[in-house]
Coordinates of C-alpha atoms in Angstrom, one line a residue:
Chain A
X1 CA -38.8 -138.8 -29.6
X2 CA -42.4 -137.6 -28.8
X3 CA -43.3 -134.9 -31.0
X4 CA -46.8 -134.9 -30.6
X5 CA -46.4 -133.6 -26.8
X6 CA -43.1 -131.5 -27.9
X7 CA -40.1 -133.8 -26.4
X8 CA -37.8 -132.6 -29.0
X9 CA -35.7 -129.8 -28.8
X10 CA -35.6 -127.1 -31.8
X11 CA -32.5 -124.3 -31.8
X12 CA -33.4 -121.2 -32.1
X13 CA -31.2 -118.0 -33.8
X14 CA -29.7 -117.3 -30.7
X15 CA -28.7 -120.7 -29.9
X16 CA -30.5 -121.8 -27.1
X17 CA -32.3 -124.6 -27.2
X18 CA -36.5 -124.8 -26.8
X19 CA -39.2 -127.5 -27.2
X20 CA -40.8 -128.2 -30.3
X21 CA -44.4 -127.5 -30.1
X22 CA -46.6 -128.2 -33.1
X23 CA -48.9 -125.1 -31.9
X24 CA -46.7 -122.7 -32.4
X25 CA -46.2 -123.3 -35.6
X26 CA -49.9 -123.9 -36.6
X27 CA -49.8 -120.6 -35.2
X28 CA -47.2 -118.7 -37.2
X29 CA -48.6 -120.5 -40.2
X30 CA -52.4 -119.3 -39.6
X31 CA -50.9 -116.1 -39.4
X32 CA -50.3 -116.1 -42.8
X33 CA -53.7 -116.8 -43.8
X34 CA -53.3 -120.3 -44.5
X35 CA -56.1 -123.0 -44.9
X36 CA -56.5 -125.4 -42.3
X37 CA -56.1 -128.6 -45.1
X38 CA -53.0 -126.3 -45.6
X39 CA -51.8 -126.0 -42.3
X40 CA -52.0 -129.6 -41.4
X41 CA -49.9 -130.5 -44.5
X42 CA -47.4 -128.1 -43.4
X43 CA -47.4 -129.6 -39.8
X44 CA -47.6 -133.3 -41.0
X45 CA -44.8 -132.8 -43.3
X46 CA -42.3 -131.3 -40.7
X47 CA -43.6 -133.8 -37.9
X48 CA -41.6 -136.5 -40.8
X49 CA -38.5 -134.7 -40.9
X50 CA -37.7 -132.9 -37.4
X51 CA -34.7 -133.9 -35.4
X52 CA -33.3 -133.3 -32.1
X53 CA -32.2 -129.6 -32.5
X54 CA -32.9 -128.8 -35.9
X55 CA -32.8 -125.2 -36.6
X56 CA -35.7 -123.4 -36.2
X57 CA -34.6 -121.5 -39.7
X58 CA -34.8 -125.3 -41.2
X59 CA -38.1 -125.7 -39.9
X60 CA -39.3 -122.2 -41.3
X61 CA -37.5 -123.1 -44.6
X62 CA -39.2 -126.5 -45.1
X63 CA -42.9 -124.8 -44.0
X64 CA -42.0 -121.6 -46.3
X65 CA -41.8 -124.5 -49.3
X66 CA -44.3 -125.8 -48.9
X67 CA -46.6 -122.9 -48.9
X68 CA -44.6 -121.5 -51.7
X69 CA -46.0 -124.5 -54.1
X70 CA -49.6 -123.9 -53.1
X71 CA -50.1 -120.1 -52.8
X72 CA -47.2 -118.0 -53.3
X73 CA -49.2 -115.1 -51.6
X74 CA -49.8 -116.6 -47.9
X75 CA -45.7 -117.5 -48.3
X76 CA -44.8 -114.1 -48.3
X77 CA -47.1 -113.2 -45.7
X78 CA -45.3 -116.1 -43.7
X79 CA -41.6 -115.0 -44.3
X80 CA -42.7 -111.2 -42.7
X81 CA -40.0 -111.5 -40.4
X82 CA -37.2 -112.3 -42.8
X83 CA -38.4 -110.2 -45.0
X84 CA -37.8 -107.1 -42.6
X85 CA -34.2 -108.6 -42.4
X86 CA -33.7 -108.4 -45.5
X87 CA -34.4 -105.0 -45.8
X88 CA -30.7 -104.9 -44.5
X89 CA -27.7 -104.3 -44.1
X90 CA -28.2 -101.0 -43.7
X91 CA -30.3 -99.9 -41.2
X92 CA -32.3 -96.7 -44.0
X93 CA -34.9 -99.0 -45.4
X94 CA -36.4 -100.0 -42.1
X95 CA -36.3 -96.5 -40.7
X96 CA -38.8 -96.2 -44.3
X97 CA -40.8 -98.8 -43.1
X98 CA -41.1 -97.8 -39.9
X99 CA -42.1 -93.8 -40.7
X100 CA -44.7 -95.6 -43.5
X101 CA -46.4 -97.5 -40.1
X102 CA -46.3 -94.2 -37.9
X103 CA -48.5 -92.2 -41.2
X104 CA -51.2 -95.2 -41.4
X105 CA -51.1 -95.1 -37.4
X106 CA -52.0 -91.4 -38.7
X107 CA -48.9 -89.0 -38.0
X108 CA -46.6 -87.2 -40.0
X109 CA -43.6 -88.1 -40.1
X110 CA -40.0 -86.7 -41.0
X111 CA -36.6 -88.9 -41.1
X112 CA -33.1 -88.2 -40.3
X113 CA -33.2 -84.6 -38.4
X114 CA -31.3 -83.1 -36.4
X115 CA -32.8 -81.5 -33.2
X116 CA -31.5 -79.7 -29.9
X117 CA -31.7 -81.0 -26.7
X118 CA -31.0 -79.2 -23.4
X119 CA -26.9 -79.9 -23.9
X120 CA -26.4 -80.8 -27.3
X121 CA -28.2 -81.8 -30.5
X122 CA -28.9 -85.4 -31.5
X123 CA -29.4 -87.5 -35.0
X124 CA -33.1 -88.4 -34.7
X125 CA -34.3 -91.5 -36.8
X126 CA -37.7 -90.3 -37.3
X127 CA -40.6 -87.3 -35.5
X128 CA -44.1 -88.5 -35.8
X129 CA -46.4 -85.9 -34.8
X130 CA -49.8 -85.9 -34.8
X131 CA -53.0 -83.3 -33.3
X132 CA -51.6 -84.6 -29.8
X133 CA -48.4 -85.8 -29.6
X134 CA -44.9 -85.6 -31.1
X135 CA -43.2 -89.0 -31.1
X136 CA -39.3 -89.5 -31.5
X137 CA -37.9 -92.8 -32.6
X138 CA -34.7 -94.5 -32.6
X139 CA -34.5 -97.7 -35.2
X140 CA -32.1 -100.1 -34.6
X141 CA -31.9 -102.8 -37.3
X142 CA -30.2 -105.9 -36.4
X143 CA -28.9 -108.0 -39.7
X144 CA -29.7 -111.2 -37.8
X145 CA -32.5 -112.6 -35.7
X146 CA -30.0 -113.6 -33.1
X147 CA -28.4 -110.0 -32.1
X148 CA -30.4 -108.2 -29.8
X149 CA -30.8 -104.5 -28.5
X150 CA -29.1 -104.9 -25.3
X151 CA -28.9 -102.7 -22.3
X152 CA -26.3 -100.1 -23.6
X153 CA -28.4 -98.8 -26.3
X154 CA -31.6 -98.6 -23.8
X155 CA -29.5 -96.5 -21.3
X156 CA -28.2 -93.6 -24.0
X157 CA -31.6 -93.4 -25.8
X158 CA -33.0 -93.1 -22.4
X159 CA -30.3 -89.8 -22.0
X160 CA -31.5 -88.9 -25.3
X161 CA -34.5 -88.6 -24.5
X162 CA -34.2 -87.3 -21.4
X163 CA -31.5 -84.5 -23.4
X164 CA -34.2 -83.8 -26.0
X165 CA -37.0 -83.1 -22.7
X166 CA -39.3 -86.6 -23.6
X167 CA -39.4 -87.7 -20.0
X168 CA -42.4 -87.7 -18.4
X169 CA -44.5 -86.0 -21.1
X170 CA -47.3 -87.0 -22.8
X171 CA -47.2 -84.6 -25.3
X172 CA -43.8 -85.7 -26.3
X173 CA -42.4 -89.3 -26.0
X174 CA -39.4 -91.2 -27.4
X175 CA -39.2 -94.8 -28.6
X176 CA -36.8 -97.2 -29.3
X177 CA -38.2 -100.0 -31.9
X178 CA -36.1 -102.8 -33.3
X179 CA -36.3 -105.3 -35.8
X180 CA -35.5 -108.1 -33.5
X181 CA -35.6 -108.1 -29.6
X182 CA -34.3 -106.8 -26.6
X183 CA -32.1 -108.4 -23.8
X184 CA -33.6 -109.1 -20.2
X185 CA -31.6 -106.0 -18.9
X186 CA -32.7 -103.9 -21.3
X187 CA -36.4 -104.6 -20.9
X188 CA -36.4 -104.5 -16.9
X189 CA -34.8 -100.7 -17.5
X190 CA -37.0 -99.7 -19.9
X191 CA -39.9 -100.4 -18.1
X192 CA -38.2 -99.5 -14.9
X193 CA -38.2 -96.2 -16.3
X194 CA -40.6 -96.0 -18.5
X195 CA -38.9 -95.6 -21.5
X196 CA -41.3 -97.2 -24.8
X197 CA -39.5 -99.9 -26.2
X198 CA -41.2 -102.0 -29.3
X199 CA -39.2 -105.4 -30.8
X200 CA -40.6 -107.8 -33.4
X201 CA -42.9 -109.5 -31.1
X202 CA -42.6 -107.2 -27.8
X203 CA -44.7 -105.6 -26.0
X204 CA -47.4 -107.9 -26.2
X205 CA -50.4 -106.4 -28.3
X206 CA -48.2 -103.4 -29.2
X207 CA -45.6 -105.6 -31.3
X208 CA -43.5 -104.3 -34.2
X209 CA -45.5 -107.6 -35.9
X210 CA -49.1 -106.6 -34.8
X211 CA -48.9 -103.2 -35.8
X212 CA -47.6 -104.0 -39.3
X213 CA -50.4 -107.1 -39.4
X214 CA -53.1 -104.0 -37.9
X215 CA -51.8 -101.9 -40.9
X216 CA -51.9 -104.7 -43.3
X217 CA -47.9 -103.7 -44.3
X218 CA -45.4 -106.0 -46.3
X219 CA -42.1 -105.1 -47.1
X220 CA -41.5 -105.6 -50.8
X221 CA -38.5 -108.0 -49.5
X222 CA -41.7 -110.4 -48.9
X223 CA -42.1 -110.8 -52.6
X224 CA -40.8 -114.1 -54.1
X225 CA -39.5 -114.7 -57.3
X226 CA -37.5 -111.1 -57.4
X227 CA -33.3 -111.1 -57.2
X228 CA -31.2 -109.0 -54.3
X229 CA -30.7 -106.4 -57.4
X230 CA -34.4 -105.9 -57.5
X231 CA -34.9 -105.5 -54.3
X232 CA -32.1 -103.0 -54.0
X233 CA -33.1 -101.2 -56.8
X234 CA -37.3 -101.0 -55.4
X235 CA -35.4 -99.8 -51.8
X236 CA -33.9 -97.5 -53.7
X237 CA -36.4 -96.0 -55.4
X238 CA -38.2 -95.7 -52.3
X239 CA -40.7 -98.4 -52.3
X240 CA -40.9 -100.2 -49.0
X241 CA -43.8 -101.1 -48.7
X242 CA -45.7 -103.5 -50.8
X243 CA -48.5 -101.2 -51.1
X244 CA -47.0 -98.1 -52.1
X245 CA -45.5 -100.6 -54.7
X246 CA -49.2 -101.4 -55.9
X247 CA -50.1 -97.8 -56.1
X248 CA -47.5 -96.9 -57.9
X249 CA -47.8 -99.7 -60.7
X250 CA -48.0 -97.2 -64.0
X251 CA -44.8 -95.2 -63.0
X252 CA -42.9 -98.1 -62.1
X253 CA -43.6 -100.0 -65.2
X254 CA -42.7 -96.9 -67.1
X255 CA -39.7 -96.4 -65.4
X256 CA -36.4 -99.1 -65.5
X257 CA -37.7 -101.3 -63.0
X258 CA -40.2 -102.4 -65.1
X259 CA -38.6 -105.9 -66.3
X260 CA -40.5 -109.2 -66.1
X261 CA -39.8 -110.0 -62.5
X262 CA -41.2 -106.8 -61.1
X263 CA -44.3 -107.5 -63.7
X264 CA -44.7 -110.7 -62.0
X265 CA -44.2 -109.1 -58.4
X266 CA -46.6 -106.8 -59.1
X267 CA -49.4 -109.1 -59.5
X268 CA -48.4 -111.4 -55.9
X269 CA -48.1 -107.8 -54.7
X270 CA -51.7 -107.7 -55.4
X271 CA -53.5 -110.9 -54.4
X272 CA -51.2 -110.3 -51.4
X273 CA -53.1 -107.3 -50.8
X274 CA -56.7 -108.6 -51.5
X275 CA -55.9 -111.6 -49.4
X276 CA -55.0 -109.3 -46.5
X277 CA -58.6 -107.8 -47.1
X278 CA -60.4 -110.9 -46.4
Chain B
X1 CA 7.9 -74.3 -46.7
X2 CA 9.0 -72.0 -43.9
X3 CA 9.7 -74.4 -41.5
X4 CA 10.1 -72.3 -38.5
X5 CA 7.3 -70.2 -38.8
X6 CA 5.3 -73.3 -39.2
X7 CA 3.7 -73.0 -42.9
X8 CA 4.4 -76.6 -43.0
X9 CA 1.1 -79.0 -42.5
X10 CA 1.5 -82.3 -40.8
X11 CA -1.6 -84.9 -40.6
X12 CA -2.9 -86.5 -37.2
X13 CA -4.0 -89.6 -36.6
X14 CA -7.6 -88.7 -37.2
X15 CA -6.7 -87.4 -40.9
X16 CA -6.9 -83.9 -40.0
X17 CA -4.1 -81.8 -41.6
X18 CA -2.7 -79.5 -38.5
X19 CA 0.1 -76.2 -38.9
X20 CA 3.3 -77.8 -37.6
X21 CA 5.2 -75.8 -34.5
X22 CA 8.4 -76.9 -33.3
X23 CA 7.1 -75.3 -29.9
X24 CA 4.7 -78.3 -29.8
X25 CA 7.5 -80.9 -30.6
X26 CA 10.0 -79.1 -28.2
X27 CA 7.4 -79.7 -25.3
X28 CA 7.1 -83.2 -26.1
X29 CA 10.6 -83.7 -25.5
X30 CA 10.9 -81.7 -22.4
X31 CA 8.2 -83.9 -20.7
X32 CA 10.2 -86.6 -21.2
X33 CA 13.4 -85.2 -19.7
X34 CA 15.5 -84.6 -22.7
X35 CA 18.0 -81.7 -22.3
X36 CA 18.3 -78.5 -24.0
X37 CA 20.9 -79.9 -26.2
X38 CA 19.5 -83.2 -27.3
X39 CA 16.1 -81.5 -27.8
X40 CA 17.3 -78.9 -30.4
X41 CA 19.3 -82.3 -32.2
X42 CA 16.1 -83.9 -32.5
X43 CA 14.4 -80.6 -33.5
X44 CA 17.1 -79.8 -36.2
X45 CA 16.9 -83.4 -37.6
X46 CA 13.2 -83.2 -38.0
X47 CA 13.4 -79.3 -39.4
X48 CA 15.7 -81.4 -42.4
X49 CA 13.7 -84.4 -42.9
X50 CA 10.0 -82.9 -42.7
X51 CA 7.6 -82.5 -46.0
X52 CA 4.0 -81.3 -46.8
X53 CA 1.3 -83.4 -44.8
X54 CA 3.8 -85.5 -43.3
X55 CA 1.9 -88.4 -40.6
X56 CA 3.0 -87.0 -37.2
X57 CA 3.3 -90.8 -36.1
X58 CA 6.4 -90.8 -38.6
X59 CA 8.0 -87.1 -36.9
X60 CA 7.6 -89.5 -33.7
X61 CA 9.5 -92.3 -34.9
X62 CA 12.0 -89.8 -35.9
X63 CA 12.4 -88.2 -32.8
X64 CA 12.3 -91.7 -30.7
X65 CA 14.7 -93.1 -32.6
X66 CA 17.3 -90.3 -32.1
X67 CA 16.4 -90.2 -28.1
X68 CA 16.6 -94.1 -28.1
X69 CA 20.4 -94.0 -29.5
X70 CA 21.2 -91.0 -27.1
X71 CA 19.3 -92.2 -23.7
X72 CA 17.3 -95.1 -24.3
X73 CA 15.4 -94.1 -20.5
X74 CA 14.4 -91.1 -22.1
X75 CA 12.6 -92.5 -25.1
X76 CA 10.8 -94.6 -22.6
X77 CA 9.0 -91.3 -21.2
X78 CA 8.9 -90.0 -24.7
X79 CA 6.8 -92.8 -26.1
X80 CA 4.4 -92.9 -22.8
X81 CA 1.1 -92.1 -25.5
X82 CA 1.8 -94.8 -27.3
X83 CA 3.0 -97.4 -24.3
X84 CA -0.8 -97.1 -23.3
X85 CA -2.3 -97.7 -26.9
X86 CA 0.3 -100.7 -26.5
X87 CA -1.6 -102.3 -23.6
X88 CA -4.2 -103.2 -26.1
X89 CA -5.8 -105.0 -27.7
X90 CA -8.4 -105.9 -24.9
X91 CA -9.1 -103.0 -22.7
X92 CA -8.6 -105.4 -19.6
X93 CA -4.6 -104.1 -18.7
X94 CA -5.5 -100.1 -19.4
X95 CA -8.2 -100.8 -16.5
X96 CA -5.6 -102.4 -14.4
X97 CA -3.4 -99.5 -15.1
X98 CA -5.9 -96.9 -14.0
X99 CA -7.0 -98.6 -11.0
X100 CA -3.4 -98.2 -10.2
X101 CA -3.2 -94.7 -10.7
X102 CA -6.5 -94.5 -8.4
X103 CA -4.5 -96.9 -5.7
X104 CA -1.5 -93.7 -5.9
X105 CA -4.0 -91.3 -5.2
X106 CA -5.0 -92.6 -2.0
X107 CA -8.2 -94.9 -3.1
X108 CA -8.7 -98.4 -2.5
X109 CA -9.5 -99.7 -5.5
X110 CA -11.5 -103.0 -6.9
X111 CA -12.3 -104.0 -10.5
X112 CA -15.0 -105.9 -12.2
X113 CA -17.7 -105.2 -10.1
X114 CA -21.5 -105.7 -10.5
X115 CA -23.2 -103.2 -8.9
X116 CA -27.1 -102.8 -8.0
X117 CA -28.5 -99.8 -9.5
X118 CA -32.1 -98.4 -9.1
X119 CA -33.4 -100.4 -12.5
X120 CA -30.3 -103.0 -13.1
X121 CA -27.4 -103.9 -12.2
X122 CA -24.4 -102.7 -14.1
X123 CA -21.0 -103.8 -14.8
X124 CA -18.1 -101.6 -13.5
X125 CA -14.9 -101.3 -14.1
X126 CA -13.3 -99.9 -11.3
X127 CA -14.3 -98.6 -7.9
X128 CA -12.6 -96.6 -6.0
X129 CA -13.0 -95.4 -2.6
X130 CA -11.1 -92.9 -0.1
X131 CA -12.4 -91.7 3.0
X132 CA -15.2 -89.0 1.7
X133 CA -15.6 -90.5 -1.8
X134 CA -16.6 -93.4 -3.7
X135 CA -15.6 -93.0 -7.6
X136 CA -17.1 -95.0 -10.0
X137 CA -15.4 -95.6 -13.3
X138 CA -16.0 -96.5 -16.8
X139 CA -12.7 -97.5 -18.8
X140 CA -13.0 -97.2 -22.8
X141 CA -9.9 -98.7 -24.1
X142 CA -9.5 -97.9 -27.7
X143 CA -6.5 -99.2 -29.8
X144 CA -6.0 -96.3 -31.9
X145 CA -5.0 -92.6 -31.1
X146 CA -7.5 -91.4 -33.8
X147 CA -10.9 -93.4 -32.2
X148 CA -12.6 -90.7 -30.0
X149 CA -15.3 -91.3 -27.1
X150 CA -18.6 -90.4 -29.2
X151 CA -21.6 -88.6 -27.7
X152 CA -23.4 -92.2 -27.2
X153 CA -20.8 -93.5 -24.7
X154 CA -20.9 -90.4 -22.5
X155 CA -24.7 -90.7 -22.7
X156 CA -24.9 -94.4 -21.4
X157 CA -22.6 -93.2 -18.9
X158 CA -24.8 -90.8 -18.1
X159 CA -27.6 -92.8 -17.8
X160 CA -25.7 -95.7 -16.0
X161 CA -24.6 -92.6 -13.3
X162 CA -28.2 -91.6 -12.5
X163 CA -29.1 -95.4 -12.7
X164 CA -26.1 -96.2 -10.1
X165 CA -27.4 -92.9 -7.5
X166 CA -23.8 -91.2 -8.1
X167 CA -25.6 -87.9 -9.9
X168 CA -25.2 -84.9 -7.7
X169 CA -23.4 -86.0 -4.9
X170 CA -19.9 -85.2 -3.8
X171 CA -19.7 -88.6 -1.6
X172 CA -20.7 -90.9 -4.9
X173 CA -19.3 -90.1 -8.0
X174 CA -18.7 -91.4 -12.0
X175 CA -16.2 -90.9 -14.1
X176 CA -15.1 -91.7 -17.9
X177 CA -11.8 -92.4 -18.6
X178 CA -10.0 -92.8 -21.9
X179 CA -6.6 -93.2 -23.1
X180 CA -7.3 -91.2 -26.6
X181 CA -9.9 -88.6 -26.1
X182 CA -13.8 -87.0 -26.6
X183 CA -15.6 -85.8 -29.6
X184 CA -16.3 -82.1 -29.2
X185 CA -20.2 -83.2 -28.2
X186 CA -19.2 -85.6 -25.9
X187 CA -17.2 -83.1 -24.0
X188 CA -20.2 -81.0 -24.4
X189 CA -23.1 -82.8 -23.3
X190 CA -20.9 -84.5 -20.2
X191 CA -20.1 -80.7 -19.1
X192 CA -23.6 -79.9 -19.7
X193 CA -24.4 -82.8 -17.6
X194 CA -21.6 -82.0 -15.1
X195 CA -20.5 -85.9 -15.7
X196 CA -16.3 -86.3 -15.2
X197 CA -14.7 -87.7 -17.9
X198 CA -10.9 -87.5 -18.7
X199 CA -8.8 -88.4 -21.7
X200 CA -5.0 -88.0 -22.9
X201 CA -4.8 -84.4 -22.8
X202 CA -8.4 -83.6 -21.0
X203 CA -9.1 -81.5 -19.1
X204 CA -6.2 -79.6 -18.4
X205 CA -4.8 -79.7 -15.8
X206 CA -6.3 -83.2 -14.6
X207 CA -5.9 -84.7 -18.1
X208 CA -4.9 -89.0 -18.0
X209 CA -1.2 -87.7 -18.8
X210 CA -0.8 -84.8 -16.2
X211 CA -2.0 -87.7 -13.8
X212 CA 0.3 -90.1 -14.7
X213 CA 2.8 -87.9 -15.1
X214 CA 2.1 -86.7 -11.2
X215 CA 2.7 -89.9 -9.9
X216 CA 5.4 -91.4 -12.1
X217 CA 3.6 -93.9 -13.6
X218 CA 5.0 -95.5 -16.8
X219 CA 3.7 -98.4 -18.4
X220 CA 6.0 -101.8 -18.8
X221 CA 4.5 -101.2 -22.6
X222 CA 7.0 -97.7 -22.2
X223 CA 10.2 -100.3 -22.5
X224 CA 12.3 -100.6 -25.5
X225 CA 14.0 -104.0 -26.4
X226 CA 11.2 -106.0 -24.7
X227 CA 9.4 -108.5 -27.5
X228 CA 5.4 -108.2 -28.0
X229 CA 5.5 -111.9 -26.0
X230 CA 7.6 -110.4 -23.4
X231 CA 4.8 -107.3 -22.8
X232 CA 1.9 -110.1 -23.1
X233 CA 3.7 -112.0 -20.2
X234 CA 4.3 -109.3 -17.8
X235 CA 0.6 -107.9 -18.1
X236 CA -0.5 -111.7 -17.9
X237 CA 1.0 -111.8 -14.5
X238 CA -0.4 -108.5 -13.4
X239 CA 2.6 -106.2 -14.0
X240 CA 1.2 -102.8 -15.9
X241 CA 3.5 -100.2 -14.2
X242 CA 7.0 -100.2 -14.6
X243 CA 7.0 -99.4 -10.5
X244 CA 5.7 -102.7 -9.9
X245 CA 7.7 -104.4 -12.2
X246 CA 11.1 -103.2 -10.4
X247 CA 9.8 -103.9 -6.9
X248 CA 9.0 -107.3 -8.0
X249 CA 12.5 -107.7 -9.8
X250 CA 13.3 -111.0 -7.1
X251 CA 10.2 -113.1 -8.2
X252 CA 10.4 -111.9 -11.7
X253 CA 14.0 -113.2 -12.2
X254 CA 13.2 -116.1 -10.3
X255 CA 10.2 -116.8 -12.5
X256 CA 10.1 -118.1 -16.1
X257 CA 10.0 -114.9 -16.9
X258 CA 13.3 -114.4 -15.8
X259 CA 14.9 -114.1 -19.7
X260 CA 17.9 -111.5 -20.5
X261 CA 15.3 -109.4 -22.1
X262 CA 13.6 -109.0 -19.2
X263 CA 17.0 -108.4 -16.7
X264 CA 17.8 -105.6 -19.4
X265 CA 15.0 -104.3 -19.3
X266 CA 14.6 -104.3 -15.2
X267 CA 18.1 -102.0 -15.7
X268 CA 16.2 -99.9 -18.2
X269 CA 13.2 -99.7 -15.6
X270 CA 15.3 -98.7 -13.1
X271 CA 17.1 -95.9 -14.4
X272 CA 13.6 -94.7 -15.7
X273 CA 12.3 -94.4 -12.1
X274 CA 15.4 -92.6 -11.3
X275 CA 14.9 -89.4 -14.0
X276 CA 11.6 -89.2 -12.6
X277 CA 12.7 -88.3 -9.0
X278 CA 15.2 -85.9 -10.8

């Protein structure tokens, strides 16, 4: 077992099997805005304790510790893409997050409409419209990193859009963004007919992950040290984001979410947001 | 409750609550064959036995079990509806069923396929070809009468069409096929779209039921006094359609599935056929 030069094999969520490699790891971690001294702790200490197909959740678990112990902040930056999963089960607080990244991209934005196409009318997620363009999106949110947006859901958004006349304009364009990925055959069709498609790290420089790191969001499900009822309360209340959390400090301490957990969020909301600054 | 003049309400499967009409029950029971005389027994019976928002599945039951004791052959073509919704659970038999229907029409039929489209290929259920056409067709099997064909369906179907080059031609066609039937905007948007579907009682005139109907097709699922394990067995070894189950009747009996149930219900079978060429 050479782990050095990756000869162990890690399982993902989906099950298959991949090679360890130390880099992408160091990767993920420097992501989060870790210290070098940090990173190389993280990396020692899992280099110690990996096995022939661990999990790749174990992995992230053991790394997520550790950073958890030396600066809460850069661990919820880390856990980004389990803390959009936990914005589940249903699918409403990601269509949130996802119309709070269209307004910082600088559109307006609307959720849940209903709007005519040329034969009928269809449940639109969200319009973002901005001096040039009016954008429709369909959000599918998957409840596990494994289950992926397969080739079925490409093909009627494609009709949909094609119903709602956003084929082959570039004043009006329809996407299909998930929280997780997209099978093979849905990608080659998408591109085959040019229909946008965005996934957690797909397309490349135009991820769902880049543009929330470009916008500096967190989802408030990235804060540690709250319960499930907090967070479903803070969804609830409409607070998605860990900034419009910060910005709205005075009324939520006012209000009944204002216990001693979501006192302490508040503040790793905060460094969270000044380290993102740096 | 003025029976007659229907005042009574019955609920659907789907829930909805619908004016009863003995017209509507009296045509059931012509379709299967009943005569004059047994039909106004059954329609008597129900006029003493029905109540405010009674499930129309039970006035069924009712009516089947008076036709079973009078002429078990006709309860066979009386229960038809709910002989398909019996080749469930997987939708695997229904497709062997339709392909048969296809193979009475003329076509030559195969099932399974993977067929090259302009972007992907795509999985098909059945193909069917005659000397001018080739028919392509999507099964949706669904194991209860009150689960419709939503609008997303007939737009991957759509999509899948355009994708497979069978969209405005006459030589190269798609069609939808389902044993229950379409939300009112499927059925929209796929005449919009000028896409074929059909369903249990749609369209008329070339609804699933006017077609089997045409061509005498009843499922082996149609056969009282057969066991779940005896239905399981037959469509295990290929037999959907009662037609093929009597011209088989030699290797059947000489199989191990050659059990009294089964040589009572090849007499049953047989007489079946036999009303039909009345």
């Amino acid at each position: 077992m050479k782990v050095g030069s990756s000869l162990v094999e890690v399982k993902k969520a989906t099950g298959v099997l991949e090679a360890y490699t130390e880099e992408k790891l160091r990767e993920s971690l420097r992501r989060s805005g870790a210290s070098l001294k940090l990173i190389d702790e993280v990396i020692s200490t899992v280099r110690r304790r990996i096995y022939p197909e661990m999990p790749t959740a174990e992995i992230f678990k053991l790394s997520f510790k550790i950073l958890k112990k030396r600066a809460r902040h850069l661990a919820a930056r880390y856990n980004l893409k389990r803390a959009l999963l936990s914005l589940g089960p249903a699918g409403f607080p990601f269509e949130q997050f996802i119309a709070r990244m269209f307004e910082k991209s600088g559109y307006q934005t609307s959720t849940n409409l209903f709007l005519a196409g040329k034969c009928v009318e269809h449940e639109v997620d969200i319009s973002a419209i901005n001096d040039t363009t009016t954008l429709l999106c369909e959000c599918k949110f998957k409840n596990s990193q494994g289950m992926k947006v397969d080739l079925k859901t490409s093909l009627y958004v494609y009709a949909r859009a094609l119903d709602l006349n956003c084929v082959g304009r570039p004043d009006r364009d329809f996407i299909l963004i998930t929280n997780t990925g997209f099978t093979t055959e849905a990608i080659k069709y998408s591109k085959c007919m040019n229909l946008k498609i965005m996934g957690w790290s797909f397309p490349d420089g135009q991820s769902l992950r880049s543009q929330i790191e470009k916008h500096g969001m967190i989802p408030v499900t990235c804060l540690t040290g709250l319960k499930k009822s907090d967070f479903e309360s803070l969804i609830r209340e409409g607070y998605v984001d860990i900034e419009d959390f910060v910005k709205n400090r005075v009324p939520i301490l006012k209000s009944r979410l204002g216990n001693r957990r979501i006192i302490t969020a508040l503040s790793e909301a905060e460094r969270l947001l000044e380290s993102l600054k740096v």
